[in-house]
PDB file of C-alpha atoms and ligand atoms in Angstrom:
ATOM      1  CA  PHE A   1      18.946  -5.145   9.549  1.00 89.00           C
ATOM      2  CA  SER A   2      16.700  -6.111  13.109  1.00 89.00           C
ATOM      3  CA  PRO A   3      13.045  -6.523  13.464  1.00 90.00           C
ATOM      4  CA  ASP A   4      14.119  -4.068  16.449  1.00 90.00           C
ATOM      5  CA  ASP A   5      15.001  -1.465  14.135  1.00 90.00           C
ATOM      6  CA  VAL A   6      11.908  -0.589  12.984  1.00 95.00           C
ATOM      7  CA  THR A   7       8.545   0.318  12.961  1.00 95.00           C
ATOM      8  CA  VAL A   8       5.807  -0.917  10.361  1.00 97.00           C
ATOM      9  CA  VAL A   9       2.576   0.659   9.746  1.00 97.00           C
ATOM     10  CA  PHE A  10       0.803  -1.157   6.739  1.00 98.00           C
ATOM     11  CA  VAL A  11      -0.943   1.426   4.598  1.00 98.00           C
ATOM     12  CA  LEU A  12      -4.247  -0.726   2.883  1.00 98.00           C
ATOM     13  CA  GLY A  13      -7.398   1.093   1.021  1.00 98.00           C
ATOM     14  CA  GLY A  14      -8.907  -0.012  -2.482  1.00 98.00           C
ATOM     15  CA  PRO A  15      -7.903   1.422  -5.554  1.00 98.00           C
ATOM     16  CA  GLY A  16      -7.890   5.160  -5.411  1.00 98.00           C
ATOM     17  CA  ALA A  17      -8.707   5.584  -1.738  1.00 98.00           C
ATOM     18  CA  GLY A  18      -6.050   8.223  -1.034  1.00 98.00           C
ATOM     19  CA  LYS A  19      -3.597   5.715   0.368  1.00 98.00           C
ATOM     20  CA  GLY A  20      -0.399   7.668  -1.706  1.00 98.00           C
ATOM     21  CA  THR A  21      -1.770  11.473  -1.084  1.00 98.00           C
ATOM     22  CA  GLN A  22      -2.069  10.522   2.716  1.00 98.00           C
ATOM     23  CA  CYS A  23       1.597   8.933   3.047  1.00 98.00           C
ATOM     24  CA  ALA A  24       3.013  11.899   1.338  1.00 97.00           C
ATOM     25  CA  ARG A  25       1.585  13.769   4.022  1.00 96.00           C
ATOM     26  CA  LEU A  26       2.101  11.477   6.655  1.00 96.00           C
ATOM     27  CA  VAL A  27       6.250  11.766   5.709  1.00 95.00           C
ATOM     28  CA  ALA A  28       6.059  15.261   5.373  1.00 90.00           C
ATOM     29  CA  GLN A  29       4.966  16.086   8.977  1.00 87.00           C
ATOM     30  CA  HIS A  30       5.983  13.084  10.804  1.00 87.00           C
ATOM     31  CA  GLY A  31       9.577  11.515   9.543  1.00 86.00           C
ATOM     32  CA  PHE A  32       8.240   8.148   8.470  1.00 94.00           C
ATOM     33  CA  THR A  33       9.664   6.211   5.693  1.00 96.00           C
ATOM     34  CA  HIS A  34       6.801   6.365   2.459  1.00 97.00           C
ATOM     35  CA  LEU A  35       7.203   2.812   0.556  1.00 98.00           C
ATOM     36  CA  SER A  36       4.990   1.525  -1.964  1.00 98.00           C
ATOM     37  CA  ALA A  37       4.946  -1.681  -3.065  1.00 98.00           C
ATOM     38  CA  GLY A  38       2.979  -0.479  -6.261  1.00 98.00           C
ATOM     39  CA  ASP A  39       6.011   2.267  -6.766  1.00 98.00           C
ATOM     40  CA  LEU A  40       8.621  -0.059  -5.846  1.00 98.00           C
ATOM     41  CA  LEU A  41       7.094  -2.378  -8.876  1.00 98.00           C
ATOM     42  CA  ARG A  42       6.812  -0.068 -11.307  1.00 98.00           C
ATOM     43  CA  ALA A  43      10.446   1.151 -11.059  1.00 98.00           C
ATOM     44  CA  GLU A  44      11.391  -2.113 -10.878  1.00 98.00           C
ATOM     45  CA  GLN A  45       9.166  -2.887 -14.260  1.00 98.00           C
ATOM     46  CA  GLU A  46      11.511   0.161 -15.666  1.00 97.00           C
ATOM     47  CA  ARG A  47      14.865  -0.940 -14.499  1.00 97.00           C
ATOM     48  CA  PRO A  48      17.167  -1.712 -17.501  1.00 96.00           C
ATOM     49  CA  GLY A  49      18.357  -5.801 -17.201  1.00 96.00           C
ATOM     50  CA  SER A  50      15.191  -6.570 -14.547  1.00 97.00           C
ATOM     51  CA  GLN A  51      13.891 -10.210 -15.471  1.00 97.00           C
ATOM     52  CA  PHE A  52      10.433  -9.308 -13.840  1.00 98.00           C
ATOM     53  CA  GLY A  53       9.726  -6.368 -16.657  1.00 98.00           C
ATOM     54  CA  ASP A  54       7.260  -8.220 -18.264  1.00 98.00           C
ATOM     55  CA  LEU A  55       5.534  -9.948 -15.695  1.00 98.00           C
ATOM     56  CA  ILE A  56       4.807  -6.946 -13.392  1.00 98.00           C
ATOM     57  CA  ARG A  57       3.776  -5.203 -16.836  1.00 98.00           C
ATOM     58  CA  SER A  58       0.328  -7.662 -17.588  1.00 98.00           C
ATOM     59  CA  TYR A  59      -0.787  -8.152 -13.692  1.00 98.00           C
ATOM     60  CA  ILE A  60      -0.920  -4.605 -13.018  1.00 98.00           C
ATOM     61  CA  LYS A  61      -2.456  -4.348 -16.446  1.00 98.00           C
ATOM     62  CA  ASP A  62      -4.687  -7.015 -14.970  1.00 98.00           C
ATOM     63  CA  GLY A  63      -4.814  -5.851 -11.262  1.00 98.00           C
ATOM     64  CA  LEU A  64      -3.484  -9.045 -10.131  1.00 98.00           C
ATOM     65  CA  ILE A  65      -0.964  -9.407  -7.448  1.00 98.00           C
ATOM     66  CA  VAL A  66       2.621 -10.171  -8.312  1.00 98.00           C
ATOM     67  CA  PRO A  67       4.154 -13.261  -7.053  1.00 98.00           C
ATOM     68  CA  MET A  68       4.933 -12.312  -3.523  1.00 97.00           C
ATOM     69  CA  GLU A  69       8.777 -13.193  -3.646  1.00 96.00           C
ATOM     70  CA  VAL A  70       9.513  -9.792  -6.294  1.00 97.00           C
ATOM     71  CA  THR A  71       7.586  -8.025  -3.874  1.00 98.00           C
ATOM     72  CA  VAL A  72       8.597  -8.809  -0.797  1.00 97.00           C
ATOM     73  CA  GLN A  73      12.286  -8.427  -1.733  1.00 96.00           C
ATOM     74  CA  LEU A  74      11.540  -4.988  -2.885  1.00 97.00           C
ATOM     75  CA  LEU A  75      10.250  -4.086   0.265  1.00 97.00           C
ATOM     76  CA  GLU A  76      13.293  -5.786   1.894  1.00 96.00           C
ATOM     77  CA  ASN A  77      15.905  -4.199  -0.151  1.00 96.00           C
ATOM     78  CA  ALA A  78      14.072  -0.604  -0.047  1.00 97.00           C
ATOM     79  CA  MET A  79      14.271  -0.761   3.851  1.00 96.00           C
ATOM     80  CA  THR A  80      17.959  -1.685   4.164  1.00 95.00           C
ATOM     81  CA  ASP A  81      18.618   1.021   1.887  1.00 96.00           C
ATOM     82  CA  ALA A  82      16.550   3.756   4.054  1.00 95.00           C
ATOM     83  CA  LEU A  83      18.003   2.676   7.205  1.00 95.00           C
ATOM     84  CA  ARG A  84      21.465   3.446   5.945  1.00 94.00           C
ATOM     85  CA  THR A  85      20.710   6.770   6.923  1.00 91.00           C
ATOM     86  CA  LYS A  86      18.335   6.472   9.693  1.00 87.00           C
ATOM     87  CA  PRO A  87      19.441   3.796  12.129  1.00 81.00           C
ATOM     88  CA  LYS A  88      15.972   3.485  13.480  1.00 83.00           C
ATOM     89  CA  GLY A  89      13.322   3.704  10.992  1.00 91.00           C
ATOM     90  CA  ARG A  90       9.656   4.408  10.597  1.00 95.00           C
ATOM     91  CA  PHE A  91       8.235   3.008   7.843  1.00 97.00           C
ATOM     92  CA  LEU A  92       4.795   3.468   6.031  1.00 98.00           C
ATOM     93  CA  ILE A  93       4.364   0.366   3.776  1.00 98.00           C
ATOM     94  CA  ASP A  94       1.656   1.548   1.518  1.00 98.00           C
ATOM     95  CA  GLY A  95      -0.142  -1.226  -0.950  1.00 98.00           C
ATOM     96  CA  PHE A  96       0.788  -3.935   1.259  1.00 98.00           C
ATOM     97  CA  PRO A  97       0.553  -6.377   2.291  1.00 98.00           C
ATOM     98  CA  ARG A  98      -2.898  -7.144  -0.331  1.00 98.00           C
ATOM     99  CA  LYS A  99      -2.730 -11.186  -0.214  1.00 98.00           C
ATOM    100  CA  MET A 100      -2.521 -13.514   2.718  1.00 98.00           C
ATOM    101  CA  ASP A 101       1.207 -14.911   1.173  1.00 98.00           C
ATOM    102  CA  GLN A 102       2.462 -11.488   1.608  1.00 98.00           C
ATOM    103  CA  ALA A 103       1.347 -10.918   5.345  1.00 98.00           C
ATOM    104  CA  HIS A 104       2.768 -13.934   6.531  1.00 97.00           C
ATOM    105  CA  ARG A 105       5.977 -14.418   4.864  1.00 97.00           C
ATOM    106  CA  PHE A 106       6.611 -10.361   5.745  1.00 97.00           C
ATOM    107  CA  GLU A 107       5.886 -11.222   8.992  1.00 96.00           C
ATOM    108  CA  GLU A 108       8.457 -14.158   8.845  1.00 95.00           C
ATOM    109  CA  ALA A 109      10.982 -12.525   6.864  1.00 93.00           C
ATOM    110  CA  VAL A 110      11.039  -8.952   8.153  1.00 93.00           C
ATOM    111  CA  CYS A 111       8.604  -8.246  11.036  1.00 94.00           C
ATOM    112  CA  PRO A 112       4.938  -7.791  12.320  1.00 96.00           C
ATOM    113  CA  ALA A 113       3.423  -4.519  11.459  1.00 97.00           C
ATOM    114  CA  ARG A 114       2.814  -2.222  14.410  1.00 96.00           C
ATOM    115  CA  LEU A 115      -0.517  -1.091  12.830  1.00 97.00           C
ATOM    116  CA  VAL A 116      -2.503  -1.077   9.943  1.00 98.00           C
ATOM    117  CA  LEU A 117      -3.903   1.985   8.105  1.00 98.00           C
ATOM    118  CA  PHE A 118      -7.268   1.508   6.298  1.00 98.00           C
ATOM    119  CA  TYR A 119      -8.948   3.704   3.991  1.00 98.00           C
ATOM    120  CA  ASP A 120     -12.467   3.205   3.781  1.00 98.00           C
ATOM    121  CA  CYS A 121     -13.997   4.237   0.314  1.00 98.00           C
ATOM    122  CA  ASN A 122     -16.794   3.146  -1.587  1.00 98.00           C
ATOM    123  CA  GLU A 123     -15.800   2.412  -5.594  1.00 98.00           C
ATOM    124  CA  ARG A 124     -18.385   5.252  -7.301  1.00 98.00           C
ATOM    125  CA  VAL A 125     -15.880   7.511  -5.578  1.00 98.00           C
ATOM    126  CA  MET A 126     -12.710   5.318  -5.925  1.00 98.00           C
ATOM    127  CA  GLN A 127     -13.712   4.928  -9.711  1.00 98.00           C
ATOM    128  CA  GLU A 128     -14.423   8.720 -10.085  1.00 98.00           C
ATOM    129  CA  ARG A 129     -10.808   9.894  -8.694  1.00 98.00           C
ATOM    130  CA  LEU A 130      -9.159   7.240 -10.644  1.00 98.00           C
ATOM    131  CA  LEU A 131     -10.746   8.090 -13.942  1.00 98.00           C
ATOM    132  CA  GLU A 132      -9.866  11.234 -13.414  1.00 98.00           C
ATOM    133  CA  ARG A 133      -6.200  10.682 -12.611  1.00 98.00           C
ATOM    134  CA  GLY A 134      -5.875   8.421 -15.688  1.00 98.00           C
ATOM    135  CA  LYS A 135      -5.753  11.488 -17.931  1.00 98.00           C
ATOM    136  CA  THR A 136      -2.917  12.428 -16.968  1.00 98.00           C
ATOM    137  CA  SER A 137      -1.262   9.737 -14.589  1.00 96.00           C
ATOM    138  CA  GLY A 138      -0.205   7.599 -17.338  1.00 95.00           C
ATOM    139  CA  ARG A 139      -0.777   5.083 -15.561  1.00 97.00           C
ATOM    140  CA  ALA A 140      -1.573   1.743 -17.609  1.00 97.00           C
ATOM    141  CA  ASP A 141      -4.127   0.644 -14.880  1.00 98.00           C
ATOM    142  CA  ASP A 142      -6.034   3.901 -14.764  1.00 98.00           C
ATOM    143  CA  ASN A 143      -8.737   2.949 -17.469  1.00 98.00           C
ATOM    144  CA  ALA A 144     -12.348   0.901 -16.819  1.00 98.00           C
ATOM    145  CA  GLU A 145     -11.495  -1.968 -17.876  1.00 98.00           C
ATOM    146  CA  SER A 146      -8.040  -2.362 -15.319  1.00 98.00           C
ATOM    147  CA  ILE A 147      -9.907  -0.152 -12.562  1.00 98.00           C
ATOM    148  CA  ARG A 148     -12.716  -3.169 -12.418  1.00 98.00           C
ATOM    149  CA  LYS A 149     -10.459  -5.922 -12.717  1.00 98.00           C
ATOM    150  CA  ARG A 150      -8.306  -3.893  -9.800  1.00 98.00           C
ATOM    151  CA  PHE A 151     -11.991  -3.551  -7.763  1.00 98.00           C
ATOM    152  CA  ARG A 152     -12.637  -7.526  -7.846  1.00 98.00           C
ATOM    153  CA  THR A 153      -9.153  -8.234  -6.786  1.00 98.00           C
ATOM    154  CA  PHE A 154      -9.561  -6.126  -4.149  1.00 98.00           C
ATOM    155  CA  VAL A 155     -12.528  -7.153  -2.842  1.00 98.00           C
ATOM    156  CA  GLU A 156     -11.987 -10.917  -2.900  1.00 98.00           C
ATOM    157  CA  THR A 157      -8.051 -11.136  -2.411  1.00 98.00           C
ATOM    158  CA  SER A 158      -6.996  -7.910  -0.177  1.00 98.00           C
ATOM    159  CA  MET A 159     -10.455  -7.313   2.244  1.00 98.00           C
ATOM    160  CA  PRO A 160      -9.514 -10.826   3.752  1.00 98.00           C
ATOM    161  CA  VAL A 161      -6.165  -9.100   5.041  1.00 98.00           C
ATOM    162  CA  VAL A 162      -7.898  -6.130   6.232  1.00 98.00           C
ATOM    163  CA  ASP A 163     -10.237  -8.648   8.266  1.00 98.00           C
ATOM    164  CA  TYR A 164      -7.179 -10.687   9.509  1.00 98.00           C
ATOM    165  CA  TYR A 165      -5.113  -8.001  10.713  1.00 98.00           C
ATOM    166  CA  ASP A 166      -8.835  -6.813  12.076  1.00 98.00           C
ATOM    167  CA  LYS A 167      -9.139  -9.794  14.006  1.00 98.00           C
ATOM    168  CA  GLN A 168      -5.666  -8.517  15.899  1.00 97.00           C
ATOM    169  CA  GLY A 169      -7.064  -5.304  16.701  1.00 97.00           C
ATOM    170  CA  LYS A 170      -4.436  -3.811  14.633  1.00 98.00           C
ATOM    171  CA  VAL A 171      -6.443  -2.448  11.684  1.00 98.00           C
ATOM    172  CA  VAL A 172      -7.394   1.871  12.236  1.00 98.00           C
ATOM    173  CA  LYS A 173     -10.224   2.336   9.895  1.00 98.00           C
ATOM    174  CA  ILE A 174     -10.224   6.147   8.671  1.00 98.00           C
ATOM    175  CA  ASP A 175     -13.375   7.141   6.336  1.00 98.00           C
ATOM    176  CA  ALA A 176     -11.213   8.017   3.091  1.00 98.00           C
ATOM    177  CA  THR A 177     -14.472  10.066   1.421  1.00 98.00           C
ATOM    178  CA  ALA A 178     -13.979  13.586   3.169  1.00 98.00           C
ATOM    179  CA  THR A 179     -11.559  16.061   1.641  1.00 98.00           C
ATOM    180  CA  PRO A 180      -7.947  15.011   1.481  1.00 98.00           C
ATOM    181  CA  ASP A 181      -7.171  17.880   4.462  1.00 98.00           C
ATOM    182  CA  ALA A 182     -10.470  16.128   6.481  1.00 98.00           C
ATOM    183  CA  VAL A 183      -9.077  12.913   5.585  1.00 98.00           C
ATOM    184  CA  PHE A 184      -5.527  13.659   7.105  1.00 98.00           C
ATOM    185  CA  ALA A 185      -6.858  15.195   9.938  1.00 98.00           C
ATOM    186  CA  ASP A 186      -8.758  12.041  11.244  1.00 98.00           C
ATOM    187  CA  THR A 187      -5.300  10.108  10.485  1.00 97.00           C
ATOM    188  CA  GLN A 188      -2.978  12.281  12.466  1.00 96.00           C
ATOM    189  CA  LYS A 189      -5.384  11.979  15.852  1.00 96.00           C
ATOM    190  CA  ARG A 190      -5.369   8.112  15.353  1.00 96.00           C
ATOM    191  CA  LEU A 191      -2.009   7.697  14.698  1.00 94.00           C
ATOM    192  CA  THR A 192      -1.026   9.718  17.696  1.00 91.00           C
ATOM    193  CA  GLU A 193      -3.474   7.837  20.396  1.00 93.00           C
ATOM    194  CA  LYS A 194      -1.821   4.382  18.912  1.00 91.00           C
ATOM    195  CA  LEU A 195       1.382   5.392  18.602  1.00 87.00           C
ATOM    196  CA  GLY A 196       2.236   8.714  20.562  1.00 78.00           C
TER     197      GLY A 196
HETATM  198  N1  UP5 B   1      -7.260  11.958  -4.340  1.00 92.03           N
HETATM  199  C1  UP5 B   1      -6.922  11.115  -3.230  1.00 92.03           C
HETATM  200  N2  UP5 B   1      -7.711  11.259  -1.919  1.00 92.03           N
HETATM  201  C2  UP5 B   1      -8.203  12.425  -2.392  1.00 92.03           C
HETATM  202  C3  UP5 B   1      -9.004  12.525  -1.644  1.00 92.03           C
HETATM  203  N3  UP5 B   1      -9.565  12.894  -0.279  1.00 92.03           N
HETATM  204  N4  UP5 B   1     -10.481  13.405  -2.077  1.00 92.03           N
HETATM  205  C4  UP5 B   1     -10.810  13.918  -3.495  1.00 92.03           C
HETATM  206  N5  UP5 B   1      -9.239  13.499  -4.618  1.00 92.03           N
HETATM  207  C5  UP5 B   1      -8.368  12.315  -3.968  1.00 92.03           C
HETATM  208  O1  UP5 B   1      -5.276   8.410  -5.276  1.00 92.03           O
HETATM  209  C6  UP5 B   1      -6.050   8.460  -6.114  1.00 92.03           C
HETATM  210  C7  UP5 B   1      -6.348   9.914  -6.685  1.00 92.03           C
HETATM  211  O2  UP5 B   1      -7.338  10.281  -5.869  1.00 92.03           O
HETATM  212  C8  UP5 B   1      -5.616  11.020  -7.082  1.00 92.03           C
HETATM  213  O3  UP5 B   1      -5.880  11.536  -8.196  1.00 92.03           O
HETATM  214  C9  UP5 B   1      -5.383  12.031  -5.843  1.00 92.03           C
HETATM  215  O4  UP5 B   1      -5.459  13.161  -5.669  1.00 92.03           O
HETATM  216  C10 UP5 B   1      -6.846  12.174  -5.487  1.00 92.03           C
HETATM  217  P1  UP5 B   1      -4.228   7.977  -4.320  1.00 92.03           P
HETATM  218  O5  UP5 B   1      -3.638   8.542  -3.332  1.00 92.03           O
HETATM  219  O6  UP5 B   1      -2.997   7.632  -5.468  1.00 92.03           O
HETATM  220  O7  UP5 B   1      -4.726   6.558  -3.900  1.00 92.03           O
HETATM  221  P2  UP5 B   1      -4.228   5.007  -3.744  1.00 92.03           P
HETATM  222  O8  UP5 B   1      -4.901   4.733  -2.860  1.00 92.03           O
HETATM  223  O9  UP5 B   1      -2.919   5.195  -3.875  1.00 92.03           O
HETATM  224  O10 UP5 B   1      -4.477   4.712  -5.113  1.00 92.03           O
HETATM  225  P3  UP5 B   1      -3.677   3.455  -6.086  1.00 92.03           P
HETATM  226  O11 UP5 B   1      -4.012   4.193  -7.334  1.00 92.03           O
HETATM  227  O12 UP5 B   1      -1.871   4.375  -6.067  1.00 92.03           O
HETATM  228  O13 UP5 B   1      -4.114   2.220  -5.551  1.00 92.03           O
HETATM  229  P4  UP5 B   1      -3.914   1.467  -6.229  1.00 92.03           P
HETATM  230  O14 UP5 B   1      -3.854   0.003  -4.889  1.00 92.03           O
HETATM  231  O15 UP5 B   1      -4.699   0.277  -6.965  1.00 92.03           O
HETATM  232  O16 UP5 B   1      -2.415   1.524  -6.505  1.00 92.03           O
HETATM  233  P5  UP5 B   1      -0.901   0.138  -6.165  1.00 92.03           P
HETATM  234  O17 UP5 B   1       0.417   0.974  -7.167  1.00 92.03           O
HETATM  235  O18 UP5 B   1      -0.679   0.250  -4.848  1.00 92.03           O
HETATM  236  O19 UP5 B   1      -1.162  -1.115  -6.708  1.00 92.03           O
HETATM  237  C11 UP5 B   1      -0.955  -0.885  -8.800  1.00 92.03           C
HETATM  238  C12 UP5 B   1      -1.050  -2.308  -8.468  1.00 92.03           C
HETATM  239  O20 UP5 B   1       0.507  -3.100  -8.241  1.00 92.03           O
HETATM  240  C13 UP5 B   1      -1.893  -3.894  -8.434  1.00 92.03           C
HETATM  241  O21 UP5 B   1      -3.180  -3.748  -8.871  1.00 92.03           O
HETATM  242  C14 UP5 B   1      -0.867  -4.545  -8.754  1.00 92.03           C
HETATM  243  O22 UP5 B   1      -1.181  -4.985  -9.819  1.00 92.03           O
HETATM  244  C15 UP5 B   1       0.638  -4.424  -8.192  1.00 92.03           C
HETATM  245  N6  UP5 B   1       0.736  -4.664  -7.005  1.00 92.03           N
HETATM  246  C16 UP5 B   1       1.228  -6.235  -6.882  1.00 92.03           C
HETATM  247  O23 UP5 B   1       1.009  -7.275  -7.588  1.00 92.03           O
HETATM  248  N7  UP5 B   1       1.764  -6.410  -5.133  1.00 92.03           N
HETATM  249  C17 UP5 B   1       1.395  -5.347  -4.307  1.00 92.03           C
HETATM  250  O24 UP5 B   1       2.259  -5.886  -2.708  1.00 92.03           O
HETATM  251  C18 UP5 B   1       1.080  -3.947  -4.963  1.00 92.03           C
HETATM  252  C19 UP5 B   1       1.022  -3.386  -5.926  1.00 92.03           C
HETATM  253 MG1   MG B   2      -0.911   4.331  -4.599  1.00 92.03          MG
END
């Protein structure tokens, strides 16, 4: 597909900041297509015959970033699929890029992002949310040890990506500690200012 046919918004923020929650609302009200890199990796991990299942499983458990080739390919495939039914696609790419090499590769192979929504939340609140969700989510990384590792990766590896886009003036920073409704109201307001 041609980069002219798509608008890409990256959705970043720490583990449990509320990326998925806000993306679901944006899909419902603004017709975006939501692609969560983590969801795509978890689906690939479960796909019979996948050669990456074991690799993905161990990276996710340790909160590490799966080698970018895998994730970029999954995203490209999902975008191509979505464009079959919607020729001009508006995409929310959730939880990606979270390492600089991914950011560069996506920009070269797919297209640059129009803007980056950054959900800002402190670790205490994020940990509380994730441990609560872990009671029922079945996610292999919603436990205290994996959460600690995810936080470390976020600070060391993923925040530099946010800073990189901030220097380009693309980052819209949103306080993610408020209620989901309040965060969404703020998101809508800021997004409309930027995208129209
Ligand atoms: N909740 C949400 N918003 C709330 C609010 N405002 N107030 C109170 N509660 C709120 O929310 C988390 C929980 O908090 C939910 O229970 C929700 O109800 C509640 P959610 O919307 O799911 O937050 P989100 O930011 O999406 O959290 P998630 O756990 O999905 O974040 P991660 O970034 O850790 O997970 P992801 O799935 O993106 O990645 C998982 C792993 O995949 C990574 O650690 C990594 O190992 C791997 N990965 C890669 O290797 N490469 C990639 O490119 C992407 C992922
Ligand atoms: Mg998520």
